[in-house]
Coordinates of C-alpha atoms and ligand atoms in Angstrom, one line a residue:
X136 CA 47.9 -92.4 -29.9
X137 CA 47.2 -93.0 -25.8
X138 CA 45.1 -96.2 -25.6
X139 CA 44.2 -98.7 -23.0
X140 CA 43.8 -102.2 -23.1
X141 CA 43.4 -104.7 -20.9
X142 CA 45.4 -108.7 -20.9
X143 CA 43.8 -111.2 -19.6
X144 CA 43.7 -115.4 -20.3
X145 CA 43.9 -118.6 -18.8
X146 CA 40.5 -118.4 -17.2
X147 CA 40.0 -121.7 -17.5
X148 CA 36.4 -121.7 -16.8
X149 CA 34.0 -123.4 -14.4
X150 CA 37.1 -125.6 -14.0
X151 CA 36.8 -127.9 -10.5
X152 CA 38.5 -126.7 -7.0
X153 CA 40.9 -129.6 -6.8
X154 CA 42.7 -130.4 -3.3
X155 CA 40.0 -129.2 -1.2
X156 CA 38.6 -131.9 2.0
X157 CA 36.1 -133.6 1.9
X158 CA 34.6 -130.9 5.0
X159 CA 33.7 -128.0 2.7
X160 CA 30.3 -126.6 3.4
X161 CA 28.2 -126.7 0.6
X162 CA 28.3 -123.2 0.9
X163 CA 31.6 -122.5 0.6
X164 CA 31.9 -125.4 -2.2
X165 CA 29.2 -123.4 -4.7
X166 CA 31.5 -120.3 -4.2
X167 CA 34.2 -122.5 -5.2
X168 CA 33.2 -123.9 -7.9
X169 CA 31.7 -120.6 -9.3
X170 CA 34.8 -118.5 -8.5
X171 CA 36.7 -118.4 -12.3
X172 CA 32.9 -117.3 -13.9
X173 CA 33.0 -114.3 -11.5
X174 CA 36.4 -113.3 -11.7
X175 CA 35.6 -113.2 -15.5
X176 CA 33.0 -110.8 -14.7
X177 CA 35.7 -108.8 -12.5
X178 CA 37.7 -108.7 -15.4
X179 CA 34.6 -107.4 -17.8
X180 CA 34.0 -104.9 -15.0
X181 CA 38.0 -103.2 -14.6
X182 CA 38.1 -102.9 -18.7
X183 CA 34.4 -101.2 -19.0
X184 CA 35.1 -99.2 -15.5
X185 CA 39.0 -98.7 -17.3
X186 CA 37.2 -97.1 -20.2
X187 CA 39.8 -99.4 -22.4
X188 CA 39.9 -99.9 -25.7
X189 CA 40.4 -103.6 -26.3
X190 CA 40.7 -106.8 -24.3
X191 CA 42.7 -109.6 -25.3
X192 CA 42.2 -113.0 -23.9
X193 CA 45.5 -115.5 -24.1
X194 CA 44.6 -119.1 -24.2
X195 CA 42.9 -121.3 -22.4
X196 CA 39.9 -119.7 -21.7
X197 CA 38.1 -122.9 -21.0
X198 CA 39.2 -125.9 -18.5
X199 CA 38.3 -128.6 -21.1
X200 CA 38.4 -128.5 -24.9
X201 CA 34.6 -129.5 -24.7
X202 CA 33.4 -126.5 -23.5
X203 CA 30.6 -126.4 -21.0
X204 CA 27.3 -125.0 -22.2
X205 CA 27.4 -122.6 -18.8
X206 CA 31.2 -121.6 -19.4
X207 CA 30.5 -120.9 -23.0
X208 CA 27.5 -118.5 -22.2
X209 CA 29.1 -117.3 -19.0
X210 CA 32.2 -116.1 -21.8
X211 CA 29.8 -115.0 -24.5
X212 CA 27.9 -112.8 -22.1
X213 CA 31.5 -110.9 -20.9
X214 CA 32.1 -110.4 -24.6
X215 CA 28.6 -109.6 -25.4
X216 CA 29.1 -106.4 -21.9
X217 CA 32.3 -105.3 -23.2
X218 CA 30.5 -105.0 -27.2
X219 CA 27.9 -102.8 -25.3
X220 CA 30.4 -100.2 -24.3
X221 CA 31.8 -100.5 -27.5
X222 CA 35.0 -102.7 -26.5
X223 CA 36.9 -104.6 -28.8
X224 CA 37.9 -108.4 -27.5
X225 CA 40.2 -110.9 -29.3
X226 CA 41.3 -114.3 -28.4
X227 CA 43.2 -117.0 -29.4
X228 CA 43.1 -120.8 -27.9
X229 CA 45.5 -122.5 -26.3
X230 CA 46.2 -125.9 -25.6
X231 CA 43.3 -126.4 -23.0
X232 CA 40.8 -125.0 -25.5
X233 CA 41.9 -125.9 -28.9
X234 CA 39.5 -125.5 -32.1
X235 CA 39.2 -129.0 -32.3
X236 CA 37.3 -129.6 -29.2
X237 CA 33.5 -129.3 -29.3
X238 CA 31.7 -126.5 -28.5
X239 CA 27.7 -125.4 -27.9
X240 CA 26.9 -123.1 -30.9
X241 CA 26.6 -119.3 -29.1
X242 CA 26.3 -116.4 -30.8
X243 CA 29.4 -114.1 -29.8
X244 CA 28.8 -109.9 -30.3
X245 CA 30.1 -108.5 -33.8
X246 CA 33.0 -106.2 -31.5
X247 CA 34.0 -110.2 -30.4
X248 CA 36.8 -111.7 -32.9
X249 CA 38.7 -115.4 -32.6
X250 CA 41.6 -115.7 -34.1
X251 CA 41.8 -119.0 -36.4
X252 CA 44.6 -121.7 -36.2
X253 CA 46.5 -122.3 -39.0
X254 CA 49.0 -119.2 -39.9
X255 CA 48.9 -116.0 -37.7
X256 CA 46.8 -113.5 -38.8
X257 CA 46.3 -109.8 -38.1
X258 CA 43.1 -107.3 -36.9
X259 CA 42.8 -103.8 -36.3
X260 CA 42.2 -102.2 -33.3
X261 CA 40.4 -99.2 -34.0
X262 CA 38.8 -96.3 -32.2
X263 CA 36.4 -93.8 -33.9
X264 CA 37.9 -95.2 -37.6
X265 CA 41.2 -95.1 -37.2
X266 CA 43.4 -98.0 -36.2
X267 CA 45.5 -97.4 -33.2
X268 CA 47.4 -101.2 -32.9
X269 CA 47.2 -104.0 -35.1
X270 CA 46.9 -107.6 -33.0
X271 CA 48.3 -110.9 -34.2
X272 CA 47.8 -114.2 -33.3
X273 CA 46.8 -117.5 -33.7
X274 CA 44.8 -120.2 -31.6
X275 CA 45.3 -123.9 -31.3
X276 CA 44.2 -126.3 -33.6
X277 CA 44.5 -129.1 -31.4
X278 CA 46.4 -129.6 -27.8
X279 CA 49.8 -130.5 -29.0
X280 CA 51.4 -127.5 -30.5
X281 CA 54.6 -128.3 -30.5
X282 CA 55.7 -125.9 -33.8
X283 CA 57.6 -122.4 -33.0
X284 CA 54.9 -119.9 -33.5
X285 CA 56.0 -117.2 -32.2
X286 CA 58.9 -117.0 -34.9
X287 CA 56.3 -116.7 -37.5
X288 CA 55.1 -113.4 -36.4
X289 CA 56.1 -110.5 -38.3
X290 CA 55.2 -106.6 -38.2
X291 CA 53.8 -104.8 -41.3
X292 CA 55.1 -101.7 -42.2
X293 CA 52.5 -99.8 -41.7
X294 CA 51.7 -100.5 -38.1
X295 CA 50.6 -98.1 -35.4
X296 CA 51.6 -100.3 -32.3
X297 CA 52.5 -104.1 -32.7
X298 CA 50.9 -106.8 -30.3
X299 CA 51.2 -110.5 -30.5
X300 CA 48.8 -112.7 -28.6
X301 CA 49.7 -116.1 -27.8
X302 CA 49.5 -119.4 -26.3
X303 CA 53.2 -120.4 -25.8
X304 CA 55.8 -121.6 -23.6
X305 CA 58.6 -119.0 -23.4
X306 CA 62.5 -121.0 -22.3
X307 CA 61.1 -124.2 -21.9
X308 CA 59.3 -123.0 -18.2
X309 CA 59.4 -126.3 -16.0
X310 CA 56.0 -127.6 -15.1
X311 CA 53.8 -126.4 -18.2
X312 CA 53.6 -128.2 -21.3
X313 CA 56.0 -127.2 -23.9
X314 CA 53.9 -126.1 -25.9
X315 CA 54.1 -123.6 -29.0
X316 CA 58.1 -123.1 -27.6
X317 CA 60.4 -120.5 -28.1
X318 CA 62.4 -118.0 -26.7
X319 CA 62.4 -114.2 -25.7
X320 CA 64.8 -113.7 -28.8
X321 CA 62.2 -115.2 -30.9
X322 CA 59.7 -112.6 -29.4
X323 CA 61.9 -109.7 -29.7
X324 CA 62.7 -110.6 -33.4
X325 CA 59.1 -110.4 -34.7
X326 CA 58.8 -106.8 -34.4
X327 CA 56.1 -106.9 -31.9
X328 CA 55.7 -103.6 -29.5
X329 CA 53.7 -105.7 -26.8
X330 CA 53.7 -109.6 -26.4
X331 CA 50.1 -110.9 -24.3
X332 CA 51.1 -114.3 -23.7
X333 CA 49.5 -117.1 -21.8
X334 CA 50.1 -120.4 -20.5
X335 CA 52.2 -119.8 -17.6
X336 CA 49.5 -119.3 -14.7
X337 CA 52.2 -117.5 -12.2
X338 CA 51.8 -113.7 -13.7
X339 CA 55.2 -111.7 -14.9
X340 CA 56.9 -109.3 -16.9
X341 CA 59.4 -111.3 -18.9
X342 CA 60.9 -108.3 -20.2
X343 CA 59.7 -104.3 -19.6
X344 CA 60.1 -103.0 -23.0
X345 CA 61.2 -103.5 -26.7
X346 CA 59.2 -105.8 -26.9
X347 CA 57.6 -105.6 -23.8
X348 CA 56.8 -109.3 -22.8
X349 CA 54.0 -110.4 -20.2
X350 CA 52.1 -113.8 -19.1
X351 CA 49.0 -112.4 -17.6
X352 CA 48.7 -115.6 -15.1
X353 CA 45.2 -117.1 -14.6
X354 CA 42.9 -114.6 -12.8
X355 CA 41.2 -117.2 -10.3
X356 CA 44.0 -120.3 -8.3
X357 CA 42.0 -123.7 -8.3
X358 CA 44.5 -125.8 -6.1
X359 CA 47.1 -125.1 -3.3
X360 CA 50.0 -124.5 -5.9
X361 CA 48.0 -121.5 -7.6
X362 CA 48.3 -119.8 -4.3
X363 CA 49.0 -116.1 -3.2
X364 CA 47.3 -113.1 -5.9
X365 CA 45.9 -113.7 -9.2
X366 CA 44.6 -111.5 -11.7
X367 CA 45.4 -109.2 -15.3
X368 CA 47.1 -106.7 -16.7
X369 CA 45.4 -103.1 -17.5
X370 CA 48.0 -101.9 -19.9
X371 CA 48.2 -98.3 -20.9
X372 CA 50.2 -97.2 -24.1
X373 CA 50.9 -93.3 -24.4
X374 CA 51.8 -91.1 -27.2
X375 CA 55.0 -92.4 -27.9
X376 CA 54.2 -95.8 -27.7
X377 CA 55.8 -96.4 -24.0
X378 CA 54.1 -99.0 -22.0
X379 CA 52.9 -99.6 -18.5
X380 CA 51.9 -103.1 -17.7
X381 CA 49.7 -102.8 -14.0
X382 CA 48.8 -106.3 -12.6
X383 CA 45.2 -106.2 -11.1
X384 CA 44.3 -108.7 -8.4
X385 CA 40.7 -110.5 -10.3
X386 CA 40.5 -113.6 -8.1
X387 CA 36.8 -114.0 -6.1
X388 CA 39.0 -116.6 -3.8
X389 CA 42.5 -116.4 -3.0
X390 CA 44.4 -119.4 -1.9
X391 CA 46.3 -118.3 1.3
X392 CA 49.5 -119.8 2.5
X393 CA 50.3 -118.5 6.2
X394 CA 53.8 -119.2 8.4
X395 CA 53.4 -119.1 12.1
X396 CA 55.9 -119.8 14.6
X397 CA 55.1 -121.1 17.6
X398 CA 57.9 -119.5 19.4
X399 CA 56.2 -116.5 21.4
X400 CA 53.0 -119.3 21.9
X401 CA 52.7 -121.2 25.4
X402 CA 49.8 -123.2 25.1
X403 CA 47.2 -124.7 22.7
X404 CA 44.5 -122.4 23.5
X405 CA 46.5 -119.6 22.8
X406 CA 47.7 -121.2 19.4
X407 CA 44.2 -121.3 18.3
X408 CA 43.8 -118.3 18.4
X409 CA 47.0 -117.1 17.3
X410 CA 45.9 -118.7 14.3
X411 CA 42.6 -117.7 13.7
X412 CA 44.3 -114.3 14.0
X413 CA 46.6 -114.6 11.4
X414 CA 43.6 -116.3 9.1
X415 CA 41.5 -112.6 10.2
X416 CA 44.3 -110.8 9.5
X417 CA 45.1 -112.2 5.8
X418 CA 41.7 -112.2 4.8
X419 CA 41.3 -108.7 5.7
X420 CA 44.5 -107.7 3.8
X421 CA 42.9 -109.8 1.0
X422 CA 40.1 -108.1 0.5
X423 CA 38.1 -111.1 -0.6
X424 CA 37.1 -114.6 0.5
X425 CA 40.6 -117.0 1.4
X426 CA 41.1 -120.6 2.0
X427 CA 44.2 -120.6 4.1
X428 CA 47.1 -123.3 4.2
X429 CA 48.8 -123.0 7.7
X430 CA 51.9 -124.1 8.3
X431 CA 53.2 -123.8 12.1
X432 CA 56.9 -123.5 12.4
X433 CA 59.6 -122.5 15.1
X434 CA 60.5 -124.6 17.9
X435 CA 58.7 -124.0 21.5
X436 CA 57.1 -126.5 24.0
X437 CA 54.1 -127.2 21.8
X438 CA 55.8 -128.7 19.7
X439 CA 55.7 -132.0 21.8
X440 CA 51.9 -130.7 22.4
X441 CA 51.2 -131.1 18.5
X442 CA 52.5 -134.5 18.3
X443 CA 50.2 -136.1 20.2
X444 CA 47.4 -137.7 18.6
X445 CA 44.0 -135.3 17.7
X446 CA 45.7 -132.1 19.4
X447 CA 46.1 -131.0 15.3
X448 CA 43.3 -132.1 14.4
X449 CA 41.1 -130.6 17.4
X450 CA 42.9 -127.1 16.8
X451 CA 41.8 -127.5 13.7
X452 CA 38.1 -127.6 14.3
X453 CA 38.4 -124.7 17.2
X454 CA 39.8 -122.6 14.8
X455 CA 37.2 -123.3 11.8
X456 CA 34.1 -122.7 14.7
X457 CA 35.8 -119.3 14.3
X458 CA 35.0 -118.5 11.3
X459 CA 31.5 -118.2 9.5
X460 CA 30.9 -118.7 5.9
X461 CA 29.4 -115.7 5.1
X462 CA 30.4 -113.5 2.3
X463 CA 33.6 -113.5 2.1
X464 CA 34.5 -116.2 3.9
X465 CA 37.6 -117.4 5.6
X466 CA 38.2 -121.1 5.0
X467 CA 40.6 -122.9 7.0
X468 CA 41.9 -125.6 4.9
X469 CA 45.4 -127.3 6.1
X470 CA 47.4 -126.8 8.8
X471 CA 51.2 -128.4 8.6
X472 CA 53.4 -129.1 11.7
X473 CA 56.3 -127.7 10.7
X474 CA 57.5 -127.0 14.1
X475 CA 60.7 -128.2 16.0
X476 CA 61.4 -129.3 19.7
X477 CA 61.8 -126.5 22.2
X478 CA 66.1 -126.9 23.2
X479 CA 68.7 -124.6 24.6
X480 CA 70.8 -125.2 21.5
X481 CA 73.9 -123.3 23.1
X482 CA 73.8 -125.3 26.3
X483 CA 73.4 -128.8 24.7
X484 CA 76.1 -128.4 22.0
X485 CA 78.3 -127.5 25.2
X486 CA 77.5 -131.4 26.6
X487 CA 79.8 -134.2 25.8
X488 CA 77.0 -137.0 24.7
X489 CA 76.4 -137.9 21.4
X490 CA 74.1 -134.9 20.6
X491 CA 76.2 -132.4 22.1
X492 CA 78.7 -133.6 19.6
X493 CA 76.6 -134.2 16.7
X494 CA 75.4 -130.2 17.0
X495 CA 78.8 -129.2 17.1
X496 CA 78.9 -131.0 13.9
X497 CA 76.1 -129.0 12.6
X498 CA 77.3 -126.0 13.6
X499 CA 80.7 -126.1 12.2
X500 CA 79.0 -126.8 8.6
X501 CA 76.8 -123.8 9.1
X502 CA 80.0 -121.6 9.4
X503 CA 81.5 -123.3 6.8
X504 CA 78.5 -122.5 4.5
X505 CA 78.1 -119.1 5.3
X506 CA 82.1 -118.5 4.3
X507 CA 81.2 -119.7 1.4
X508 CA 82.6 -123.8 1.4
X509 CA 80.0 -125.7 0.4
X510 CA 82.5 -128.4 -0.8
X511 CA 82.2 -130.5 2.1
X512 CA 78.2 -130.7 2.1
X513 CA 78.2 -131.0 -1.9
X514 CA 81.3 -134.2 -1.3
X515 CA 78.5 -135.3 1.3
X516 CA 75.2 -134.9 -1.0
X517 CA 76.9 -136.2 -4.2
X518 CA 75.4 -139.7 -4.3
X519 CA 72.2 -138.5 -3.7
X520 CA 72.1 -135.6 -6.3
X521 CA 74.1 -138.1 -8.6
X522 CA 71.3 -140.6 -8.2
X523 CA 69.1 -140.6 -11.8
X524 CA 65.8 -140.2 -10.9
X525 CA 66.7 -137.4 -8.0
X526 CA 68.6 -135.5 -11.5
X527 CA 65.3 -136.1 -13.5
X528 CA 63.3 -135.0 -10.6
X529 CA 65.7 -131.6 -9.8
X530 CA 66.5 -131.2 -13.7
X531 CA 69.8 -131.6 -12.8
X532 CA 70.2 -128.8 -10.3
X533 CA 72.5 -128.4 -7.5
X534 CA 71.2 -127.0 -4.0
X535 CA 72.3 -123.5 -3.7
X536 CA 73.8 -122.1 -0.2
X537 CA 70.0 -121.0 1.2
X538 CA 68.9 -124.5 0.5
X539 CA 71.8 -126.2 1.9
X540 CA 71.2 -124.1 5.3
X541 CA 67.6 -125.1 4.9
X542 CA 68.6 -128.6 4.8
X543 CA 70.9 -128.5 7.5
X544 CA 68.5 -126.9 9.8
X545 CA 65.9 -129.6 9.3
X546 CA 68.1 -132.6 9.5
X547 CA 69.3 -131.0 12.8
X548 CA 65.8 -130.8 13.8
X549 CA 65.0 -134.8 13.3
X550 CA 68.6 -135.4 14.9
X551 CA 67.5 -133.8 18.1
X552 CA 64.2 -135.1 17.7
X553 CA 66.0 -139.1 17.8
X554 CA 68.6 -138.7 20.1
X555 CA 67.3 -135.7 22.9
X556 CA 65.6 -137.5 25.7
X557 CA 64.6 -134.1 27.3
X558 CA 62.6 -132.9 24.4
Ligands
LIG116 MN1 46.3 -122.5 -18.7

């Protein structure tokens, strides 16, 4: 049977904006601070406008295992608007939220059901009496899950449609806990049709079908790393059980990183509102409220401009003065000097000084990467990538050729910056 459902998880709610300055309106702070409740509600809204049949909620639906009285009602009351329309929810903890944190007593709606820790377990999903997917899963007991549970899920016989919902880290995904690990073969042995999993708050389809696999990401970014869209997944099974997984952007306030070169810029009034441009522009795009990380880049005369004391940080207030903090607002949050010394790179590399020969240097190691030698760089890098604690931090890894000409460029940039007395 054609059904709908939506995946959703990770909400963490009424969790803290962290790496904001201490400048923040008080305005703008109250949005922040508010901004995972209300793109819960979002989420309530697209599965009751979506006319779906069940929503599933991953993991982690609260910041801290003791729950907040307001995030607890603020989740209830979602569940509770869904049960009104006659929508199904599930949801399983994860290891923000596990069972054995406290929690205010609130009644959820009948149409609301957690699953309980201890072996996975199975519910219907059923529309007008007949059961059109089965969902399994399993919540957290406490935060250190550190048993395989996706390998003990297993499909009946008699099943419809097949989903698993679960906390878990899939391949051992650097910078989440490893918790609940295992792999996609795991997943694709249980017999599952669809996999909701959460943990991971970057969104993706590990894998488009048999089993179709998919982290829903957290709906609402809280600090610069949970940057650029956030949202669900409004997942529509038809007749022959074929899936289509759409991400939906939920988030009230979307962390914003913006490039800007300073190339085509010629002075500092112009930069400002270069920037405050590109702010206007992105929040536009966005469609909602942003707080934008800038980061200048490129090289050009104002480059020698923005190192001077206070130029940044006065460019920085111009450009705010821009911007209200209405509804939605644009928040300038950081800007980065990224930017590199305004040369004529061909002429200097011609001169027989020490920089003329040092960019010569540069250059013929550029050419050397691009034809594909990276030998002489990786001979060069080898202590440092050798070195124990750079390993532990790169887990071993080696810089590929992008990252080597990334390198490259930017040690160029502080040789210049030492040795060119005209820049
Ligand atoms: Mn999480």
């Amino acid at each position: 049977m054609r059904f709908r459902f939506v995946h959703t998880g990770d909400l963490h709610l009424d969790s803290p904006f962290l790496g904001l300055g201490q400048a923040v309106p008080e305005r703008i702070a109250t949005a922040l601070r508010d901004a995972t409740l209300h793109s819960w509600d979002r989420i309530v809204r697209l599965a009751i406008d979506g006319k779906v049949d069940g929503v599933l909620v991953a993991g982690d639906v609260f910041e801290g295992a003791n729950r907040t009285l307001r995030a607890q009602v603020a989740f209830r009351d979602g569940l509770a608007r869904l049960a009104q329309e006659r929508i199904s929810s599930f949801v399983v903890t994860g290891n923000h939220d596990p069972l054995s944190g406290w929690e205010p007593a609130v009644t959820w709606p009948g149409l609301a059901y957690r699953f309980p820790a201890g072996e996975v377990s199975s519910r219907p999903l059923m529309r007008d009496g007949t059961e059109i997917a089965r969902i399994h899963g399993i919540s957290y007991a406490v935060r250190d899950v550190t048993r395989n549970l996706a390998a003990t899920f297993h499909r009946e016989a008699d099943e419809p449609f097949a989903i698993g919902l679960l906390h878990a880290n899939v391949g051992g995904i650097e910078g989440y806990g490893n918790y609940a690990p295992c792999s996609l073969s795991d997943l694709a042995a249980s017999g599952m049709d669809y996999w909701a999993l959460g943990h991971i708050h970057k969104h993706a389809i590990l894998r488009a079908a048999d089993p179709t696999v998919v982290y829903c990401g957290n709906p609402q970014g809280r600090d610069p790393g949970e940057a650029d869209p956030r949202g669900c997944y409004l997942v529509e099974v038809d007749d022959s059980g074929n899936v289509q997984a759409k991400f939906r952007a939920m988030d009230v306030v979307r962390w914003q990183r913006l490039n800007l070169s300073i190339e085509e810029i010629a002075t500092e009034e112009a930069l400002c509102q270069a920037i405050g441009d590109a702010i206007e522009t992105a929040a536009t795009a966005a469609g909602r409220s942003i707080v934008a990380l800038v980061t200048l880049t490129g090289r050009g005369p104002l480059h020698t401009s923005l190192r001077r004391p206070a130029v940044l940080r006065d460019v920085h207030s111009l450009v705010r003065e821009r911007f209200g903090i209405g509804e939605p607002f644009a928040w300038l949050e950081t800007i980065r000097d990224a930017t590199r010394p305004s040369i004529d790179l061909a002429a200097r590399r011609e001169s027989g000084d020490l920089l003329g020969e040092t960019l010569r240097e540069f250059e013929r190691s550029r050419i050397a990467l691009r034809e594909g030698q990276q030998a002489d760089l990786h001979d060069l890098l080898l202590d440092l990538y050798d070195h124990p604690r750079v390993r532990r931090a790169l887990g071993g890894a080696q810089p590929g050729t992008a990252e080597l000409l990334a390198l490259l460029d930017s040690a160029e940039a502080q040789v210049i910056d030492q040795l060119d007395e005209t820049g």
